[in-house]
mmCIF file of C-alpha atoms in Angstrom:
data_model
loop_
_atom_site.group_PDB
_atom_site.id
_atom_site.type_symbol
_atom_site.label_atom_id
_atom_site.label_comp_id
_atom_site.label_asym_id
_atom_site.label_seq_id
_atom_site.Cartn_x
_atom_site.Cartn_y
_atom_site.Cartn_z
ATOM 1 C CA UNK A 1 -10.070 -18.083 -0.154
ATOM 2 C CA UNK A 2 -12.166 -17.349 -3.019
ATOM 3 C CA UNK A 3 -12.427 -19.688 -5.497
ATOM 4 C CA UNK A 4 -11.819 -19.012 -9.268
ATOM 5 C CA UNK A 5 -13.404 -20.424 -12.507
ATOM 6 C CA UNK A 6 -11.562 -19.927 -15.334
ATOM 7 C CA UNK A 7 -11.916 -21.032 -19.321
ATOM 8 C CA UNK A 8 -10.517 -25.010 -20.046
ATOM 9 C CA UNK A 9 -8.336 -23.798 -23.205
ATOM 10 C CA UNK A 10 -8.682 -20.669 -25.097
ATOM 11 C CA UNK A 11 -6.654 -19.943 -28.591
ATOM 12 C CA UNK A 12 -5.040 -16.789 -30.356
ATOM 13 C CA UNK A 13 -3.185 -15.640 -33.092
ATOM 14 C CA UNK A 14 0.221 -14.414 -33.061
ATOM 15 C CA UNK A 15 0.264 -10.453 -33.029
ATOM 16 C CA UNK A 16 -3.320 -9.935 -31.708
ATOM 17 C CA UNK A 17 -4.442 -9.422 -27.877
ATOM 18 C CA UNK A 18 -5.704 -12.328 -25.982
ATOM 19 C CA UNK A 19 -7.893 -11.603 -23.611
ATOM 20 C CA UNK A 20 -8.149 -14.079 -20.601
ATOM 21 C CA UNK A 21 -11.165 -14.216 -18.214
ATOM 22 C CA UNK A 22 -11.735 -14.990 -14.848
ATOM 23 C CA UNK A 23 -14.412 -15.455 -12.402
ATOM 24 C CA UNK A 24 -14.260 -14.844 -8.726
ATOM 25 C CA UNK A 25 -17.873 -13.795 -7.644
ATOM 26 C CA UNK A 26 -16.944 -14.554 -3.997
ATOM 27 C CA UNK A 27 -14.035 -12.672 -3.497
ATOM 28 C CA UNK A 28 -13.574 -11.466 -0.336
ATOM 29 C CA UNK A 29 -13.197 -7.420 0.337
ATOM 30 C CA UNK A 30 -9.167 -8.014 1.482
ATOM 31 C CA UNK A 31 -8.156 -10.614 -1.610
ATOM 32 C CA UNK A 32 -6.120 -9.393 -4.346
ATOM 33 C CA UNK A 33 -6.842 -11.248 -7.998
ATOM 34 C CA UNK A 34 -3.144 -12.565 -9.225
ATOM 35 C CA UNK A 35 -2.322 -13.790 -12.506
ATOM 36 C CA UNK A 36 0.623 -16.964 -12.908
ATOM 37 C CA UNK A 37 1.132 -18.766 -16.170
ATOM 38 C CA UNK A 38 3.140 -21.635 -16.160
ATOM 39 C CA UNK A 39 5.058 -22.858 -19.513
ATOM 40 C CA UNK A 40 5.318 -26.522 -20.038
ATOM 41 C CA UNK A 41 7.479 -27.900 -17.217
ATOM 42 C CA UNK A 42 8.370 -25.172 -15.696
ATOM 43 C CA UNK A 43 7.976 -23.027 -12.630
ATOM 44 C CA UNK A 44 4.435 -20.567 -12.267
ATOM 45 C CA UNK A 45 5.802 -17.452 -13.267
ATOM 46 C CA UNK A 46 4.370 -13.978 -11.686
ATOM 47 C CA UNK A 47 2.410 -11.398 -13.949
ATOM 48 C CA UNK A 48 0.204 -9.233 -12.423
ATOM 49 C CA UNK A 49 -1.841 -8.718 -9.679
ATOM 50 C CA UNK A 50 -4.670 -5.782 -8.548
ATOM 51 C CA UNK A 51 -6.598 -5.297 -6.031
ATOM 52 C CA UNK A 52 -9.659 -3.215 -6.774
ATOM 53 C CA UNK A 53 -8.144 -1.029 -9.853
ATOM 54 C CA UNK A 54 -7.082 -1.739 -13.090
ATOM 55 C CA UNK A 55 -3.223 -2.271 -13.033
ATOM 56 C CA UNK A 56 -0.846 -2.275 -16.177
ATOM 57 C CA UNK A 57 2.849 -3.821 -16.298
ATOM 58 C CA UNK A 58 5.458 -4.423 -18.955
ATOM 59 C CA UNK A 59 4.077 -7.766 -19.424
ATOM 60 C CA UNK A 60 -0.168 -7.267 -19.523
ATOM 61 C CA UNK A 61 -2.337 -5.654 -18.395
ATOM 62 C CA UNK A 62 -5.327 -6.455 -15.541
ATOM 63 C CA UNK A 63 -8.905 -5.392 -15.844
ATOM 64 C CA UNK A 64 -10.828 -5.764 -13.149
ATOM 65 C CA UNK A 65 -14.819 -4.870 -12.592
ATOM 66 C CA UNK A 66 -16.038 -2.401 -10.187
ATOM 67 C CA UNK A 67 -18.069 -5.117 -8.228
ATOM 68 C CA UNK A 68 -14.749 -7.251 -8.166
ATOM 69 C CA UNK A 69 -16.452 -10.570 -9.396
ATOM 70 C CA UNK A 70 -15.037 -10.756 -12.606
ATOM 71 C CA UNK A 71 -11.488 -9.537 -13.952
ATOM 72 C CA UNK A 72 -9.891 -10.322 -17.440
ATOM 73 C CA UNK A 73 -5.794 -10.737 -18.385
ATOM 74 C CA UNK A 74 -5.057 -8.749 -21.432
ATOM 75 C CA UNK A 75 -1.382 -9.533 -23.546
ATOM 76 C CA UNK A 76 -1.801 -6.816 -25.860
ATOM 77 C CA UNK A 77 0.314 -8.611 -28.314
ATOM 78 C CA UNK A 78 0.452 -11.969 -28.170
ATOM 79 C CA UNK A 79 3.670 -13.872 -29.194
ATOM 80 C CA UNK A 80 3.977 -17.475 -29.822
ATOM 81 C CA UNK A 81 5.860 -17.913 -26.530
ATOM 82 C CA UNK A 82 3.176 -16.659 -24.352
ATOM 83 C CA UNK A 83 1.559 -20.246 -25.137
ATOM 84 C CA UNK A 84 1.342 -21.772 -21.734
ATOM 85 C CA UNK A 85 -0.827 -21.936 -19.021
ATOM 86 C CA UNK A 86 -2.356 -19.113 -17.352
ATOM 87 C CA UNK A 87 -3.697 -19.275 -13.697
ATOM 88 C CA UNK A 88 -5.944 -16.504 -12.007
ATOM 89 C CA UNK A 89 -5.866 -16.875 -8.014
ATOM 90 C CA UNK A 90 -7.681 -14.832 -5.205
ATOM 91 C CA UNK A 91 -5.095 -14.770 -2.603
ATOM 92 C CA UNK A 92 -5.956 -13.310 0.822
ATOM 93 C CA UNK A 93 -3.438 -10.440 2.584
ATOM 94 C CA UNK A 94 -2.942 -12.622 5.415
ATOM 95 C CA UNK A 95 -2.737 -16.081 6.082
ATOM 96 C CA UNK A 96 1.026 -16.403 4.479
ATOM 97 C CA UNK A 97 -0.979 -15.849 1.411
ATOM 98 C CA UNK A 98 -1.328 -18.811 0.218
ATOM 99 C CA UNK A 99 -2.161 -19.367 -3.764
ATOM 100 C CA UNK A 100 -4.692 -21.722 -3.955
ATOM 101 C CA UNK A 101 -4.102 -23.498 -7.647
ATOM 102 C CA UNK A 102 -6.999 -23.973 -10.283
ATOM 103 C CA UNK A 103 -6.270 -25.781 -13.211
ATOM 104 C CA UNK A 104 -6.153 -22.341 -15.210
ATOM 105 C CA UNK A 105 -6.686 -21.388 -19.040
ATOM 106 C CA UNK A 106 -4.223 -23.399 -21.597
ATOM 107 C CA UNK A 107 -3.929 -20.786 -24.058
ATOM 108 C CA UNK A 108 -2.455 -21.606 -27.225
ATOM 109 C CA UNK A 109 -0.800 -18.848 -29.820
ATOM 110 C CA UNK A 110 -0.887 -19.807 -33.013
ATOM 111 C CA UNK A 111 1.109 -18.499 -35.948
ATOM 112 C CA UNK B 1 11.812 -9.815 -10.400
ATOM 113 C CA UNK B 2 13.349 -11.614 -8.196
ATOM 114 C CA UNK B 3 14.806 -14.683 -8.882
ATOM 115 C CA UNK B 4 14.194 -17.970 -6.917
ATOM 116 C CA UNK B 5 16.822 -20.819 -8.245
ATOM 117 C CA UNK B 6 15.867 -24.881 -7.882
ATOM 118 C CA UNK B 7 18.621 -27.518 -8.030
ATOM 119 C CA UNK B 8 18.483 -30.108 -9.481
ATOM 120 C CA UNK B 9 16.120 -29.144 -12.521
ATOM 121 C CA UNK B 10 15.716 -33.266 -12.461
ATOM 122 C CA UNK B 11 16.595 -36.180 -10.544
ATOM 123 C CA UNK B 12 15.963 -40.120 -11.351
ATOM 124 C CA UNK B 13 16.777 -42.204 -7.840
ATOM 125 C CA UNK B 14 16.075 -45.605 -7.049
ATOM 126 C CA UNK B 15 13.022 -46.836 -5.129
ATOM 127 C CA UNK B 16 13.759 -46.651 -1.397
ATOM 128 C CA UNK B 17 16.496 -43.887 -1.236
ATOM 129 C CA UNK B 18 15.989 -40.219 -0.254
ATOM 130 C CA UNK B 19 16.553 -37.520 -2.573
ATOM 131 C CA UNK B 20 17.244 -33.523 -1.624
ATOM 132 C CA UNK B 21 15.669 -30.651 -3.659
ATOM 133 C CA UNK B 22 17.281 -27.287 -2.757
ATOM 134 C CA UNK B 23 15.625 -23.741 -3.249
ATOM 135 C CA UNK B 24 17.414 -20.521 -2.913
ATOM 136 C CA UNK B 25 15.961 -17.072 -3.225
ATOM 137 C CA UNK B 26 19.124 -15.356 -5.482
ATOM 138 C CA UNK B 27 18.577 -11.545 -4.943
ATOM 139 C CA UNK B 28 16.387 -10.992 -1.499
ATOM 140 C CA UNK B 29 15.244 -12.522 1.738
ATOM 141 C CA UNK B 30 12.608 -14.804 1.800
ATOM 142 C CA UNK B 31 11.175 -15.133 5.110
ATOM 143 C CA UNK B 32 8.373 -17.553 3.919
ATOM 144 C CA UNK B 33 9.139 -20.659 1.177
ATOM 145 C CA UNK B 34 6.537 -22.586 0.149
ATOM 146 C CA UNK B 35 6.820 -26.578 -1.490
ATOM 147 C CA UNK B 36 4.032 -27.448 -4.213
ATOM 148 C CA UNK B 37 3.645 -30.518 -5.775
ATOM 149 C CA UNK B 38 2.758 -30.786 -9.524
ATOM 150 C CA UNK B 39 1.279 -34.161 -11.340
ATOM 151 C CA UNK B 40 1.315 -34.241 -14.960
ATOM 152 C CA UNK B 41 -1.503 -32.353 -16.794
ATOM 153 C CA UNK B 42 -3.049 -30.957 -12.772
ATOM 154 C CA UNK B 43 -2.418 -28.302 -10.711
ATOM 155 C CA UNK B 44 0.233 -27.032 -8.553
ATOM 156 C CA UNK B 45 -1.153 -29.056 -4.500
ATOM 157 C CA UNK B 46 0.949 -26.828 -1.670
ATOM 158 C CA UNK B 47 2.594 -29.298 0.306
ATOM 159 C CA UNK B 48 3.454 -27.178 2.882
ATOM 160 C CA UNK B 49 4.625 -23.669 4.044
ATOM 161 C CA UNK B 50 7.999 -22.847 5.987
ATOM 162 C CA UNK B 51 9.299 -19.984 7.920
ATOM 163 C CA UNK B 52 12.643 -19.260 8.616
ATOM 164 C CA UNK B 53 13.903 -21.010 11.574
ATOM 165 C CA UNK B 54 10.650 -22.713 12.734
ATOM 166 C CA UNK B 55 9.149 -26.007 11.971
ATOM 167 C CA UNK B 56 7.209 -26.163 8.666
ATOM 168 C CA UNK B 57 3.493 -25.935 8.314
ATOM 169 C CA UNK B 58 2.590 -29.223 6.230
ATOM 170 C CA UNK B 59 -0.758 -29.475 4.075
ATOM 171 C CA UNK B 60 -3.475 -31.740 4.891
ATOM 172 C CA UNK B 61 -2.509 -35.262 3.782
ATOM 173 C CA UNK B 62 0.941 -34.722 3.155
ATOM 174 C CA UNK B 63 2.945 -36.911 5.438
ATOM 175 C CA UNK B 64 6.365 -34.863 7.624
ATOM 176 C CA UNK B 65 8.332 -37.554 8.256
ATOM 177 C CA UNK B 66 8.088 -38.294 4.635
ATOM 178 C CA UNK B 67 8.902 -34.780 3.216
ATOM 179 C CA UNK B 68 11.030 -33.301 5.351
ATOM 180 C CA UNK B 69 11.697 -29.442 5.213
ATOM 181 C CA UNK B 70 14.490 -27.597 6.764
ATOM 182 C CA UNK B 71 14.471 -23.881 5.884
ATOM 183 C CA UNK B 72 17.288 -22.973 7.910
ATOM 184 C CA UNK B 73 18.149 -19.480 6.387
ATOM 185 C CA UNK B 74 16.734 -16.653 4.277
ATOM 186 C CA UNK B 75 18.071 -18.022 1.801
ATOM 187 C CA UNK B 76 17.722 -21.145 1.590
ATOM 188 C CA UNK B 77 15.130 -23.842 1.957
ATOM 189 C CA UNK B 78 15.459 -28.001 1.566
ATOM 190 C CA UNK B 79 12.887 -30.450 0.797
ATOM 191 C CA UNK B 80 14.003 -33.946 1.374
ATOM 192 C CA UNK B 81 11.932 -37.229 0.075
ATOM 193 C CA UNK B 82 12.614 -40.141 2.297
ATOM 194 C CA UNK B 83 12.355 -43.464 1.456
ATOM 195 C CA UNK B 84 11.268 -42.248 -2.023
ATOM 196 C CA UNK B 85 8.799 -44.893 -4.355
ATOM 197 C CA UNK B 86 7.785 -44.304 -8.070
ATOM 198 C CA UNK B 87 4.592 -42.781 -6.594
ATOM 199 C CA UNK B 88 6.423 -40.171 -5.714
ATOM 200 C CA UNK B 89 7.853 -39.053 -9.077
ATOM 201 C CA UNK B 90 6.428 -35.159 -9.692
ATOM 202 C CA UNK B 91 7.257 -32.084 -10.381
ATOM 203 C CA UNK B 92 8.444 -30.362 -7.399
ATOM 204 C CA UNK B 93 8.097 -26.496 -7.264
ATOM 205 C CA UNK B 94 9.418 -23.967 -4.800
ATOM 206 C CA UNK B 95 8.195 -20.314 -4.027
ATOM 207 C CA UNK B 96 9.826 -17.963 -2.114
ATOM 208 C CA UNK B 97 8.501 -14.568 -0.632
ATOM 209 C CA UNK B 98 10.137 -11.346 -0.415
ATOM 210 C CA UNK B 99 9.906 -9.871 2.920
ATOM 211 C CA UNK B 100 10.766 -6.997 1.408
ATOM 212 C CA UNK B 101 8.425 -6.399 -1.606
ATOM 213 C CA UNK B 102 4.845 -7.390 -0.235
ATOM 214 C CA UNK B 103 2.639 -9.933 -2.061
ATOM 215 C CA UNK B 104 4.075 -11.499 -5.239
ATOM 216 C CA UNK B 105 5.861 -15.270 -4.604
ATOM 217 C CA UNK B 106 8.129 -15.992 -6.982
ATOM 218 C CA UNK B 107 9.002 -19.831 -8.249
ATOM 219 C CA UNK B 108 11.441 -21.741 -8.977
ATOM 220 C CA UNK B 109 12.329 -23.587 -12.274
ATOM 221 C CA UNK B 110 10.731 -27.018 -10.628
ATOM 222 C CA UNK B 111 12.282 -30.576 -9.831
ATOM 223 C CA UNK B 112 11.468 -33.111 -12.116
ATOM 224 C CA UNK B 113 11.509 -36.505 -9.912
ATOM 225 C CA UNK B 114 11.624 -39.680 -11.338
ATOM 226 C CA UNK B 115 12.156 -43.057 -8.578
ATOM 227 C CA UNK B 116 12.540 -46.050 -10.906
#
């Protein structure tokens, strides 16, 4: 499975978009890019995920390049309870799909 | 989405006794749960991957007589820690799959062990 490099910590204020980027420059052509985030002590909750287009939902929306190395999580609006963690995983179609974890982007909304 | 419920949300046993963490998917079928492991400020480790009605697939290092997984229906999947010691406190997550819907897992709300 590819592996994924994502930013430590990242910060935004309430009522803008945060944009959240992620690296994958060795994804394969069968992996889809998925998006978790994680609130403190809680279970990884789904977002998004996209394959080679870009893909919209009620919750963000995914942006990913045409050479597939590179993709970037958008909240268009960023509330203070989107704080949390935020994981970007390369998960192949087979293999039970298994998410390989990174330690993801801590992004922090502030008021 | 679908939902994927975790009992108990947390559990505090004494060193030495064995403690079970259930997962149920809610709304669908989950032919595939998987158990992840979560120390405080890392990321989730999969301990292993079960499939209805067959053994369970354990990860590399993570001992099967020790966690002991029973995923007996589609609905339902059972992580036991034997013999449990303080090293063992985590946060234990489940994830189930929808045969149904394709990719997406879905979690549930995590296990907060503590053996004292």
């Amino acid at each position: 499975d590819a592996k994924t490099t994502q930013p430590t910590s990242m910060d935004c204020a309430e009522g803008r978009a945060a944009n959240l980027p992620c690296n994958h420059s060795t994804i394969s052509g069968n992996e889809y890019v998925y998006w978790y985030r994680q609130i403190h002590s809680q279970g990884p909750q789904y977002i998004i995920h996209g394959l080679k287009n870009n893909e919209t939902n009620e919750m963000a929306s995914l942006i990913i390049t045409e050479d597939r190395k590179s993709s970037t999580l958008i909240l268009p609006h960023a509330t203070l309870r989107d704080t949390a963690v935020y994981y970007c995983i390369a998960v192949n179609a087979g293999n039970n799909r298994k998410l390989i974890w990174g330690l993801g982007t801590s992004l922090a909304v502030n008021p | 989405g679908a939902v994927v419920s975790q009992h108990p949300s947390w559990v505090i046993c004494k060193s030495g006794t064995s403690v079970k963490i259930e997962c149920r998917s809610l709304d669908f079928q989950a032919t595939t749960m998987f158990w992840y492991r979560q120390f405080p400020k890392q990321s989730l480790m999969l301990m292993a991957t079960s499939n209805e009605g067959s053994k369970a697939t354990y990860e590399q290092g993570v001992e099967k007589d020790k966690f002991l997984i029973n995923h007996a229906s589609l609905t339902l999947s059972t992580l036991t820690v034997t013999s449990a010691h303080p090293e063992d406190s985590s946060f234990y997550i489940c994830s189930a799959r929808d045969r149904g819907r394709g990719t997406e897992a879905f979690f549930g709300q995590g296990t907060r062990l503590t053996v004292v």
